Coordinates of C-alpha atoms (C1' of nucleotides) in Angstrom, one line a residue:
Chain A
X1 CA 9.0 5.3 -16.1
X2 CA 7.1 8.2 -14.9
X3 CA 10.5 10.9 -14.9
X4 CA 8.1 13.8 -16.1
X5 CA 7.5 15.9 -12.9
X6 CA 3.5 16.0 -13.5
X7 CA 3.5 18.2 -16.0
X8 CA 3.1 21.4 -14.1
X9 CA 3.1 22.5 -11.0
X10 CA -0.5 24.3 -11.4
X11 CA -4.0 24.2 -10.0
X12 CA -6.9 24.0 -12.2
X13 CA -9.8 24.5 -11.5
X14 CA -13.0 23.8 -13.0
X15 CA -16.7 25.7 -11.7
X16 CA -19.6 24.4 -13.1
X17 CA -22.6 26.5 -12.6
X18 CA -25.2 27.6 -15.0
X19 CA -25.3 31.6 -13.2
X20 CA -23.0 33.6 -15.5
X21 CA -22.6 36.1 -13.0
X22 CA -21.3 33.9 -10.7
X23 CA -18.3 31.7 -13.2
X24 CA -17.4 35.4 -13.9
X25 CA -17.4 36.2 -9.8
X26 CA -15.3 33.0 -9.4
X27 CA -13.4 33.5 -12.7
X28 CA -11.4 36.3 -11.3
X29 CA -11.7 35.0 -7.6
X30 CA -10.1 32.6 -8.6
X31 CA -6.9 33.1 -10.3
X32 CA -6.8 36.4 -8.1
X33 CA -4.9 34.0 -6.0
X34 CA -2.8 32.4 -9.2
X35 CA -5.3 29.2 -10.2
X36 CA -6.2 28.5 -13.8
X37 CA -10.0 29.0 -13.6
X38 CA -12.3 27.1 -17.1
X39 CA -15.7 27.4 -16.0
X40 CA -18.7 26.2 -17.7
X41 CA -22.6 26.5 -18.1
X42 CA -23.9 22.9 -17.5
X43 CA -22.3 19.8 -16.4
X44 CA -22.1 18.1 -20.3
X45 CA -20.0 21.6 -20.9
X46 CA -17.2 20.6 -18.4
X47 CA -17.1 16.8 -19.9
X48 CA -17.1 17.6 -23.7
X49 CA -13.6 19.8 -23.1
X50 CA -9.8 17.7 -22.2
X51 CA -8.7 17.8 -19.4
X52 CA -5.3 19.0 -18.8
X53 CA -2.8 17.0 -16.7
X54 CA -2.9 19.6 -14.3
X55 CA -3.9 19.1 -9.9
X56 CA -7.1 20.3 -9.8
X57 CA -10.1 20.0 -8.6
X58 CA -14.0 21.3 -9.2
X59 CA -16.6 23.7 -8.0
X60 CA -19.9 22.8 -8.5
X61 CA -23.5 23.9 -8.4
X62 CA -25.7 21.3 -7.5
X63 CA -28.2 22.4 -9.2
X64 CA -27.5 22.3 -13.0
X65 CA -29.1 22.3 -16.3
X66 CA -29.9 18.9 -17.4
X67 CA -28.9 16.6 -13.6
X68 CA -27.9 17.0 -10.0
X69 CA -24.4 18.5 -8.5
X70 CA -25.1 15.4 -6.9
X71 CA -26.0 12.4 -9.7
X72 CA -22.9 14.1 -11.2
X73 CA -20.7 13.5 -8.4
X74 CA -21.3 10.1 -9.2
X75 CA -21.6 9.7 -12.4
X76 CA -18.3 11.2 -12.6
X77 CA -16.8 8.3 -10.2
X78 CA -18.5 5.7 -12.4
X79 CA -15.9 7.2 -15.2
X80 CA -13.1 7.0 -13.3
X81 CA -12.6 11.5 -13.2
X82 CA -11.6 11.6 -9.7
X83 CA -11.3 15.4 -9.1
X84 CA -12.2 16.2 -5.0
X85 CA -15.0 18.5 -5.2
X86 CA -16.5 21.4 -3.7
X87 CA -20.5 21.8 -3.3
X88 CA -21.7 25.1 -3.5
X89 CA -26.0 25.8 -3.1
X90 CA -28.1 28.2 -3.0
X91 CA -30.9 26.4 -0.9
X92 CA -29.5 22.8 -0.4
X93 CA -31.3 21.0 2.7
X94 CA -29.0 18.7 4.9
X95 CA -29.5 15.1 3.5
X96 CA -28.2 16.5 0.1
X97 CA -25.0 17.5 2.3
X98 CA -24.9 14.3 3.8
X99 CA -25.0 12.3 0.4
X100 CA -22.5 14.6 -1.3
X101 CA -20.6 14.9 2.2
X102 CA -20.2 10.7 2.1
X103 CA -19.6 10.3 -1.6
X104 CA -16.3 12.3 -0.7
X105 CA -16.8 15.9 -1.4
X106 CA -14.9 18.6 -0.5
X107 CA -17.0 21.0 1.1
X108 CA -20.6 21.8 1.0
X109 CA -20.3 25.2 1.1
X110 CA -23.8 27.9 1.3
X111 CA -24.9 30.6 -1.2
X112 CA -23.6 33.3 -0.6
X113 CA -20.4 32.4 1.5
X114 CA -17.0 34.1 2.4
X115 CA -14.6 34.6 -0.5
X116 CA -11.7 33.2 1.5
X117 CA -14.1 29.8 2.4
X118 CA -14.5 29.2 -0.6
X119 CA -10.8 30.1 -1.2
X120 CA -9.7 27.7 1.9
X121 CA -11.8 24.9 0.4
X122 CA -10.1 24.9 -3.0
X123 CA -6.8 24.5 -2.2
X124 CA -7.8 21.5 0.2
X125 CA -9.3 20.4 -2.6
X126 CA -5.7 20.7 -4.8
X127 CA -3.8 19.6 -1.9
X128 CA -6.2 15.9 -1.8
X129 CA -5.2 16.0 -5.8
X130 CA -2.1 16.7 -5.5
X131 CA -1.7 13.7 -2.9
X132 CA -3.8 11.4 -4.8
X133 CA -2.3 12.1 -8.2
X134 CA 1.5 11.9 -7.0
X135 CA 0.0 8.0 -5.5
X136 CA -1.5 7.4 -8.8
X137 CA 2.0 7.8 -10.0
X138 CA 3.8 5.9 -8.3
X139 CA 1.4 2.7 -8.5
X140 CA 1.2 3.4 -11.8
X141 CA 4.8 2.8 -12.4
X142 CA 5.1 -0.3 -10.6
X143 CA 1.8 -1.5 -12.5
X144 CA 4.1 -1.3 -15.4
X145 CA 6.9 -3.3 -13.6
X146 CA 4.7 -6.0 -12.7
X147 CA 2.9 -5.9 -16.4
X148 CA 6.6 -7.3 -17.7
X149 CA 6.6 -9.9 -15.6
X150 CA 5.4 -13.4 -17.2
X151 CA 3.1 -15.1 -15.6
X152 CA 5.7 -17.8 -13.6
X153 CA 7.4 -14.5 -12.0
X154 CA 4.6 -13.3 -10.2
X155 CA 3.1 -16.5 -9.5
X156 CA 6.7 -16.4 -7.1
X157 CA 6.1 -13.0 -6.0
X158 CA 3.3 -13.9 -4.3
X159 CA 4.5 -16.6 -2.5
X160 CA 8.1 -14.1 -2.0
X161 CA 5.7 -11.7 -0.7
X162 CA 3.7 -14.1 1.7
X163 CA 7.4 -15.0 3.2
X164 CA 7.7 -18.6 1.4
X165 CA 11.1 -20.3 1.7
X166 CA 12.0 -21.4 -2.5
X167 CA 12.0 -24.9 -1.3
X168 CA 8.2 -24.3 -0.3
X169 CA 7.4 -22.5 -3.4
X170 CA 8.9 -25.1 -5.2
X171 CA 7.0 -27.5 -3.7
X172 CA 3.3 -25.5 -4.0
X173 CA 4.1 -24.7 -8.0
X174 CA 5.7 -28.3 -8.7
X175 CA 9.0 -27.0 -9.9
X176 CA 12.0 -27.6 -8.6
X177 CA 14.0 -24.8 -6.5
X178 CA 16.5 -23.8 -9.0
X179 CA 13.6 -23.0 -10.9
X180 CA 12.2 -21.2 -8.5
X181 CA 15.4 -19.0 -7.8
X182 CA 15.9 -18.0 -12.1
X183 CA 11.9 -16.8 -11.6
X184 CA 12.2 -15.3 -8.3
X185 CA 15.6 -13.1 -9.2
X186 CA 14.2 -11.6 -13.1
X187 CA 11.6 -11.2 -10.9
X188 CA 13.1 -8.4 -8.5
X189 CA 15.2 -7.3 -11.3
X190 CA 11.8 -6.5 -13.4
X191 CA 10.5 -5.0 -10.2
X192 CA 13.1 -3.1 -9.1
X193 CA 12.9 -4.6 -5.7
X194 CA 16.8 -4.4 -3.7
X195 CA 15.3 -6.3 -1.4
X196 CA 12.5 -8.4 -0.3
X197 CA 11.3 -5.8 2.0
X198 CA 11.1 -3.4 -1.0
X199 CA 9.0 -6.2 -2.5
X200 CA 6.7 -6.5 0.6
X201 CA 6.1 -2.9 0.0
X202 CA 5.4 -3.1 -3.6
X203 CA 3.0 -6.1 -3.2
X204 CA 0.9 -4.1 -0.8
X205 CA 0.5 -1.1 -3.0
X206 CA -0.6 -2.8 -6.0
X207 CA -2.8 -5.5 -4.0
X208 CA -1.2 -8.5 -5.9
X209 CA -0.9 -10.5 -2.6
X210 CA -2.2 -13.6 -1.6
X211 CA -5.1 -13.5 1.8
X212 CA -2.8 -12.3 4.7
X213 CA -2.5 -15.1 6.8
Chain B
X1 CA -1.5 -11.4 23.9
X2 CA -4.8 -10.7 22.8
X3 CA -6.7 -14.0 22.5
X4 CA -10.0 -12.8 24.5
X5 CA -12.2 -12.4 21.7
X6 CA -12.6 -8.9 22.1
X7 CA -15.3 -9.8 25.1
X8 CA -18.9 -9.6 23.3
X9 CA -20.7 -9.8 19.3
X10 CA -22.7 -7.6 20.8
X11 CA -23.3 -4.2 20.0
X12 CA -24.4 -1.5 22.1
X13 CA -25.8 2.2 21.0
X14 CA -25.2 5.1 23.3
X15 CA -27.8 7.4 23.1
X16 CA -28.2 11.1 24.3
X17 CA -30.7 13.1 23.5
X18 CA -32.4 15.7 26.5
X19 CA -35.3 15.0 25.4
X20 CA -36.6 11.9 27.2
X21 CA -39.3 10.9 24.7
X22 CA -36.8 11.2 22.1
X23 CA -34.6 8.7 24.1
X24 CA -37.6 6.2 25.0
X25 CA -38.8 5.4 21.2
X26 CA -35.0 5.3 20.3
X27 CA -34.1 3.0 22.5
X28 CA -37.6 0.9 22.0
X29 CA -36.8 1.5 18.4
X30 CA -32.7 -0.1 18.5
X31 CA -33.4 -2.4 20.9
X32 CA -36.1 -4.3 18.4
X33 CA -33.8 -4.8 15.9
X34 CA -31.2 -6.5 18.6
X35 CA -29.0 -3.7 20.0
X36 CA -28.1 -3.2 23.4
X37 CA -28.8 0.1 24.7
X38 CA -28.1 3.2 27.1
X39 CA -29.7 6.4 27.0
X40 CA -28.2 9.8 28.2
X41 CA -29.7 12.9 28.6
X42 CA -26.7 14.9 28.9
X43 CA -22.8 14.3 27.6
X44 CA -21.3 14.9 30.9
X45 CA -24.2 11.8 31.7
X46 CA -22.2 10.2 29.6
X47 CA -19.0 10.9 30.2
X48 CA -19.4 9.4 34.1
X49 CA -20.4 6.2 32.5
X50 CA -18.2 2.6 32.7
X51 CA -18.4 1.9 28.6
X52 CA -18.2 -2.0 28.3
X53 CA -16.2 -3.9 25.1
X54 CA -18.7 -4.5 22.4
X55 CA -18.8 -2.1 19.5
X56 CA -20.8 0.7 20.1
X57 CA -22.0 3.9 17.9
X58 CA -23.2 6.9 19.9
X59 CA -25.8 8.7 18.5
X60 CA -26.3 12.9 19.5
X61 CA -28.5 15.2 19.6
X62 CA -26.9 18.6 18.3
X63 CA -27.6 20.6 20.3
X64 CA -27.3 19.5 24.2
X65 CA -27.6 20.9 27.5
X66 CA -24.2 23.0 27.7
X67 CA -21.9 21.8 25.0
X68 CA -23.3 21.2 21.4
X69 CA -22.8 18.2 20.1
X70 CA -20.0 19.1 17.8
X71 CA -17.9 20.2 20.7
X72 CA -18.4 16.8 22.0
X73 CA -17.8 15.7 19.1
X74 CA -14.0 17.1 19.6
X75 CA -13.0 16.6 22.5
X76 CA -14.5 12.9 21.8
X77 CA -11.8 13.0 19.9
X78 CA -9.8 15.1 22.3
X79 CA -10.4 11.9 24.8
X80 CA -9.3 9.3 22.5
X81 CA -12.4 7.8 22.8
X82 CA -13.0 6.9 18.9
X83 CA -16.9 5.7 18.4
X84 CA -18.0 6.8 15.7
X85 CA -21.3 9.4 15.5
X86 CA -24.6 10.0 14.4
X87 CA -26.1 13.3 14.2
X88 CA -29.5 13.9 15.0
X89 CA -31.1 17.6 14.4
X90 CA -34.4 19.4 14.7
X91 CA -33.0 22.8 12.8
X92 CA -29.9 21.8 12.3
X93 CA -27.9 24.6 8.7
X94 CA -25.5 22.9 6.2
X95 CA -22.5 24.3 7.7
X96 CA -22.8 22.2 11.0
X97 CA -23.8 19.5 8.8
X98 CA -20.6 19.7 7.3
X99 CA -18.3 20.3 10.4
X100 CA -20.1 17.3 11.7
X101 CA -19.1 15.0 8.3
X102 CA -16.3 16.4 8.3
X103 CA -15.1 15.7 11.5
X104 CA -16.2 12.1 10.9
X105 CA -19.1 11.7 11.8
X106 CA -21.1 8.2 10.2
X107 CA -24.9 10.2 9.3
X108 CA -26.2 14.0 10.0
X109 CA -30.4 13.0 10.7
X110 CA -32.7 15.8 10.4
X111 CA -35.5 14.8 12.8
X112 CA -38.0 13.5 12.2
X113 CA -36.0 10.8 10.5
X114 CA -37.7 7.6 9.2
X115 CA -36.8 4.7 11.5
X116 CA -34.9 2.4 8.7
X117 CA -32.1 5.9 8.2
X118 CA -31.9 5.5 12.1
X119 CA -31.2 1.3 11.7
X120 CA -29.0 2.1 8.5
X121 CA -27.1 4.5 10.3
X122 CA -26.2 2.5 13.1
X123 CA -25.8 -0.9 11.9
X124 CA -23.0 1.1 9.3
X125 CA -21.8 2.6 12.4
X126 CA -21.9 -0.8 14.5
X127 CA -19.7 -1.8 11.4
X128 CA -17.3 1.0 11.3
X129 CA -16.3 0.2 14.9
X130 CA -16.2 -3.5 14.9
X131 CA -13.7 -2.7 12.6
X132 CA -11.7 0.0 13.5
X133 CA -11.4 -2.4 16.5
X134 CA -10.4 -5.7 14.5
X135 CA -7.5 -3.2 13.9
X136 CA -6.7 -1.7 16.4
X137 CA -6.8 -5.3 18.4
X138 CA -4.5 -6.5 16.3
X139 CA -2.4 -3.5 16.2
X140 CA -2.1 -3.2 20.2
X141 CA -0.6 -7.3 20.3
X142 CA 2.4 -5.5 18.1
X143 CA 3.2 -2.5 20.3
X144 CA 3.0 -5.7 23.2
X145 CA 5.6 -7.4 21.1
X146 CA 7.6 -4.9 20.5
X147 CA 7.9 -3.2 23.5
X148 CA 9.7 -6.2 24.5
X149 CA 12.4 -5.0 22.7
X150 CA 15.9 -4.0 23.9
X151 CA 16.9 -0.6 21.6
X152 CA 19.3 -2.6 19.8
X153 CA 16.6 -5.0 18.1
X154 CA 14.4 -2.3 17.9
X155 CA 17.4 0.3 16.0
X156 CA 18.0 -3.3 13.9
X157 CA 14.5 -4.1 12.8
X158 CA 14.4 -0.2 11.6
X159 CA 17.9 -1.4 9.3
X160 CA 16.3 -5.2 8.8
X161 CA 12.3 -3.3 7.4
X162 CA 14.1 -1.2 5.2
X163 CA 16.0 -3.9 3.7
X164 CA 19.6 -3.6 4.9
X165 CA 21.9 -7.0 4.6
X166 CA 23.5 -7.3 7.9
X167 CA 26.5 -6.2 7.3
X168 CA 25.2 -2.3 6.4
X169 CA 23.3 -3.1 9.2
X170 CA 26.6 -3.8 11.5
X171 CA 28.4 -0.7 9.6
X172 CA 25.6 1.7 10.8
X173 CA 25.5 0.8 13.9
X174 CA 29.4 0.5 14.2
X175 CA 29.0 -3.5 15.3
X176 CA 30.2 -7.0 13.7
X177 CA 27.9 -8.3 11.9
X178 CA 27.4 -11.3 14.1
X179 CA 26.2 -9.6 16.4
X180 CA 24.0 -8.0 14.1
X181 CA 23.1 -11.2 13.7
X182 CA 22.1 -12.3 17.1
X183 CA 20.2 -8.6 17.7
X184 CA 18.0 -9.7 14.9
X185 CA 17.3 -13.4 15.4
X186 CA 16.2 -12.3 19.0
X187 CA 14.5 -9.4 17.4
X188 CA 12.1 -12.1 14.6
X189 CA 11.5 -14.4 17.7
X190 CA 9.9 -11.5 20.2
X191 CA 7.7 -10.4 17.0
X192 CA 6.7 -13.8 16.2
X193 CA 7.6 -13.0 12.8
X194 CA 8.2 -15.5 10.8
X195 CA 9.8 -13.9 7.6
X196 CA 11.1 -10.5 6.9
X197 CA 7.6 -10.4 4.9
X198 CA 5.9 -10.4 8.0
X199 CA 8.3 -8.0 9.5
X200 CA 7.4 -5.5 6.5
X201 CA 3.6 -5.3 7.5
X202 CA 3.9 -5.2 11.4
X203 CA 6.6 -2.4 11.3
X204 CA 3.9 -0.7 8.5
X205 CA 1.3 -1.7 11.2
X206 CA 3.1 -0.1 14.0
X207 CA 4.5 2.9 11.9
X208 CA 8.6 2.4 12.9
X209 CA 10.1 2.3 9.7
X210 CA 12.5 4.7 8.5
X211 CA 11.2 7.2 6.0
X212 CA 10.7 5.7 3.2
X213 CA 13.5 5.2 0.0
Chain C
dA1 C1' 11.9 -23.9 -41.3
dA2 C1' 14.3 -20.2 -38.3
dC3 C1' 12.8 -17.4 -34.5
dC4 C1' 11.5 -16.8 -30.2
dA5 C1' 9.5 -16.0 -25.5
dA6 C1' 8.5 -18.9 -21.7
dC7 C1' 9.7 -22.2 -19.3
dC8 C1' 11.8 -26.4 -16.7
dT9 C1' 17.2 -28.2 -14.8
dA10 C1' 21.4 -29.5 -13.4
dT11 C1' 26.0 -28.5 -11.3
dA12 C1' 28.5 -25.7 -9.7
dC13 C1' 30.0 -21.4 -6.3
dT14 C1' 29.3 -17.7 -3.4
dT15 C1' 27.7 -15.0 -0.7
dC16 C1' 23.9 -14.3 3.0
dG17 C1' 20.8 -15.4 6.6
dG18 C1' 21.1 -18.1 11.3
dT19 C1' 22.3 -20.7 15.1
dT20 C1' 24.5 -22.9 18.3
dT21 C1' 29.0 -22.4 21.7
dA22 C1' 31.0 -20.4 24.8
dG23 C1' 33.3 -16.0 26.0
dG24 C1' 33.8 -10.5 27.2
dG25 C1' 31.4 -6.3 29.9
dC26 C1' 28.4 -3.1 32.8
dC27 C1' 24.6 -1.9 35.1
dG28 C1' 20.9 -2.0 37.9
dT29 C1' 18.5 -4.8 41.4
dG30 C1' 17.7 -7.5 45.8
Chain D
dC1 C1' 28.2 -9.4 46.4
dA2 C1' 25.2 -11.7 43.1
dC3 C1' 22.4 -11.9 39.4
dG4 C1' 20.1 -10.7 35.5
dG5 C1' 19.6 -8.0 31.5
dC6 C1' 21.5 -6.1 28.0
dC7 C1' 25.7 -5.4 25.3
dC8 C1' 29.4 -7.4 22.1
dT9 C1' 32.6 -10.8 20.4
dA10 C1' 34.8 -15.0 18.0
dA11 C1' 34.4 -19.6 15.9
dA12 C1' 32.2 -23.1 13.7
dC13 C1' 28.6 -24.7 11.3
dC14 C1' 24.7 -25.3 8.4
dG15 C1' 21.0 -23.8 4.9
dA16 C1' 18.9 -20.6 2.2
dA17 C1' 19.8 -17.4 -1.8
dG18 C1' 21.6 -15.8 -5.2
dT19 C1' 24.1 -15.5 -9.9
dA20 C1' 26.5 -18.3 -14.1
dT21 C1' 27.0 -21.5 -17.4
dA22 C1' 24.5 -24.6 -19.8
dG23 C1' 21.5 -27.1 -21.3
dG24 C1' 16.6 -29.2 -22.8
dT25 C1' 11.2 -28.6 -24.1
dT26 C1' 7.3 -26.3 -25.9
dG27 C1' 4.3 -23.0 -28.8
dG28 C1' 3.2 -19.2 -31.5
dT29 C1' 5.8 -15.7 -35.4
dT30 C1' 8.1 -14.7 -39.2

DNA sequence: AACCAACCTATACTTCGGTTTAGGGCCGTG
DNA sequence: CACGGCCCTAAACCGAAGTATAGGTTGGTT
């Protein structure tokens, strides 16, 4: 389903800052350690460009033309764009920092910052994205399998992962036991689950379990 | 094993600040909304007192006599005291805030702060601790059951949660299948697992699984 | 009308899981 | 030394799971 090794092993850093000289210096700094870099002067500009399928992160000035970096962070979440963010600020305050960190920012750097601090933050952010990607890919594959189930198969899956016997499932669903066995067998095959133990883990990753005991 | 309903439903707030007037005003504020409050003038003083079995949190000035609040946070982690922390600061900076938040602080408030901000932060912190406690209690119970297993039973448990058949387990362990069945039956009874599905979830909570496929 | 996917059922059979009963051995504590 | 806990095995049995074969019904599509 997802045999492609996530396109590349590249790391891509998006820099959004209205100050061209900052953009240039960050571009050079980040390239020097092997990152691909794309720089933008505004949030809108960033949004209008395509994003590749790389592990990536976003380096953001909190003060952007038109929109605050914090609001932009919220907007990205609403758009379901889940990119680790590193904030930079010239004159940030503590409430701002707390809000950004609570909302999941990787780091919050005061300008001027040491190059190494930025590089460390970017490395941590990329690593976080890489991990999120791996997990998201795995879950996406599972969703594909799960989507191919018929309604009855899905229903049986829930009951199996709840630890019920075929007999009990049959009773709950108003079916004969043999029918449950058929659905169950088809479901296990479609989900590519080699055992109930496998299936339980898949169900947890998918969040398709009945309320826990 | 852990039938006691976690002692109380009380919420307890520990306030550590070297300024007595701050302690007094926080004490009054927090009591007014129903929290139990204990105040201390230093980190050491706090450590020397017993902690009850309540859902609790810690309100901490970053600047304490003898030790920085940040270092104290690290020290508590090292001591395995996992208490949600709310920092207060008179003249904090951004790196300090970032470090505290990265280390898991619930909030970081600049003095002077609005009463409501403190109350909100404390409520969030207590709720976080309550949740952590519930989970820790559940895992502690499981650990108790798991500790009562014999080495062989533990070994069988790992293989069962890996989805192996008795036959395969027997082969791996150099046993006859019947012996595996005995260990397995004893293990399921001791773990109070009604099904393999249950057992898998327990094993995940315990972290006693073989490396995932 | 023909088709197909999903659904349901039954018979028959195999394999797997699990328990009971009934042994055997090793080792450390009382 | 005797007892108990842990370990191993066997025969016999039962119930649960899983598969194959062989049907049947709907309901929507071509």
